[in-house]
C-alpha cells in the first residue's frame, strides 16, 4: 500500500536531502538542489 504525503511533509523531506525553496507561485513550490543541479515543482 502506498503512503500519501502532504505538501509540507514532502518539502521537509526534500529539504533534508539538500533541496532549497527557490520560489512559490500560488500553491506550487519550486525547489532546487544547487549541488546536483536538480529542479522540482511541488503542487
CSV table of C-alpha atoms in Angstrom, one decimal, residues 3-43:
chain,number,residue,atom,x,y,z
A,3,UNK,CA,1.7,6.3,1.5
A,4,UNK,CA,0.3,9.8,0.7
A,5,UNK,CA,2.4,12.7,1.8
A,6,UNK,CA,1.2,16.2,2.4
A,7,UNK,CA,3.0,19.1,0.7
A,8,UNK,CA,4.6,20.2,3.9
A,9,UNK,CA,6.0,16.7,4.6
A,10,UNK,CA,7.3,16.5,1.0
A,11,UNK,CA,9.0,19.9,1.2
A,12,UNK,CA,10.5,19.0,4.6
A,13,UNK,CA,11.9,15.6,3.3
A,14,UNK,CA,13.3,17.3,0.2
A,15,UNK,CA,14.9,20.0,2.4
A,16,UNK,CA,16.7,17.3,4.4
A,17,UNK,CA,18.2,15.9,1.1
A,18,UNK,CA,19.7,19.3,0.1
A,19,UNK,CA,16.8,21.0,-1.8
A,20,UNK,CA,16.0,24.6,-1.1
A,21,UNK,CA,12.9,26.6,-1.9
A,22,UNK,CA,13.5,28.8,-4.9
A,23,UNK,CA,10.1,30.5,-5.1
A,24,UNK,CA,6.4,29.9,-4.7
A,25,UNK,CA,3.6,30.7,-7.1
A,26,UNK,CA,0.2,30.1,-5.6
A,27,UNK,CA,0.1,26.5,-4.3
A,28,UNK,CA,3.2,25.5,-6.4
A,29,UNK,CA,6.5,25.4,-4.6
A,30,UNK,CA,9.7,25.4,-6.8
A,31,UNK,CA,12.7,23.8,-5.2
A,32,UNK,CA,16.2,23.2,-6.5
A,33,UNK,CA,19.4,21.4,-5.3
A,34,UNK,CA,22.4,23.5,-6.2
A,35,UNK,CA,24.8,20.6,-5.6
A,36,UNK,CA,23.2,18.3,-8.1
A,37,UNK,CA,21.5,20.8,-10.5
A,38,UNK,CA,18.0,19.3,-9.9
A,39,UNK,CA,14.8,21.3,-10.0
A,40,UNK,CA,11.4,20.1,-8.6
A,41,UNK,CA,8.0,21.6,-8.8
A,42,UNK,CA,5.6,20.5,-6.0
A,43,UNK,CA,1.9,21.3,-6.2
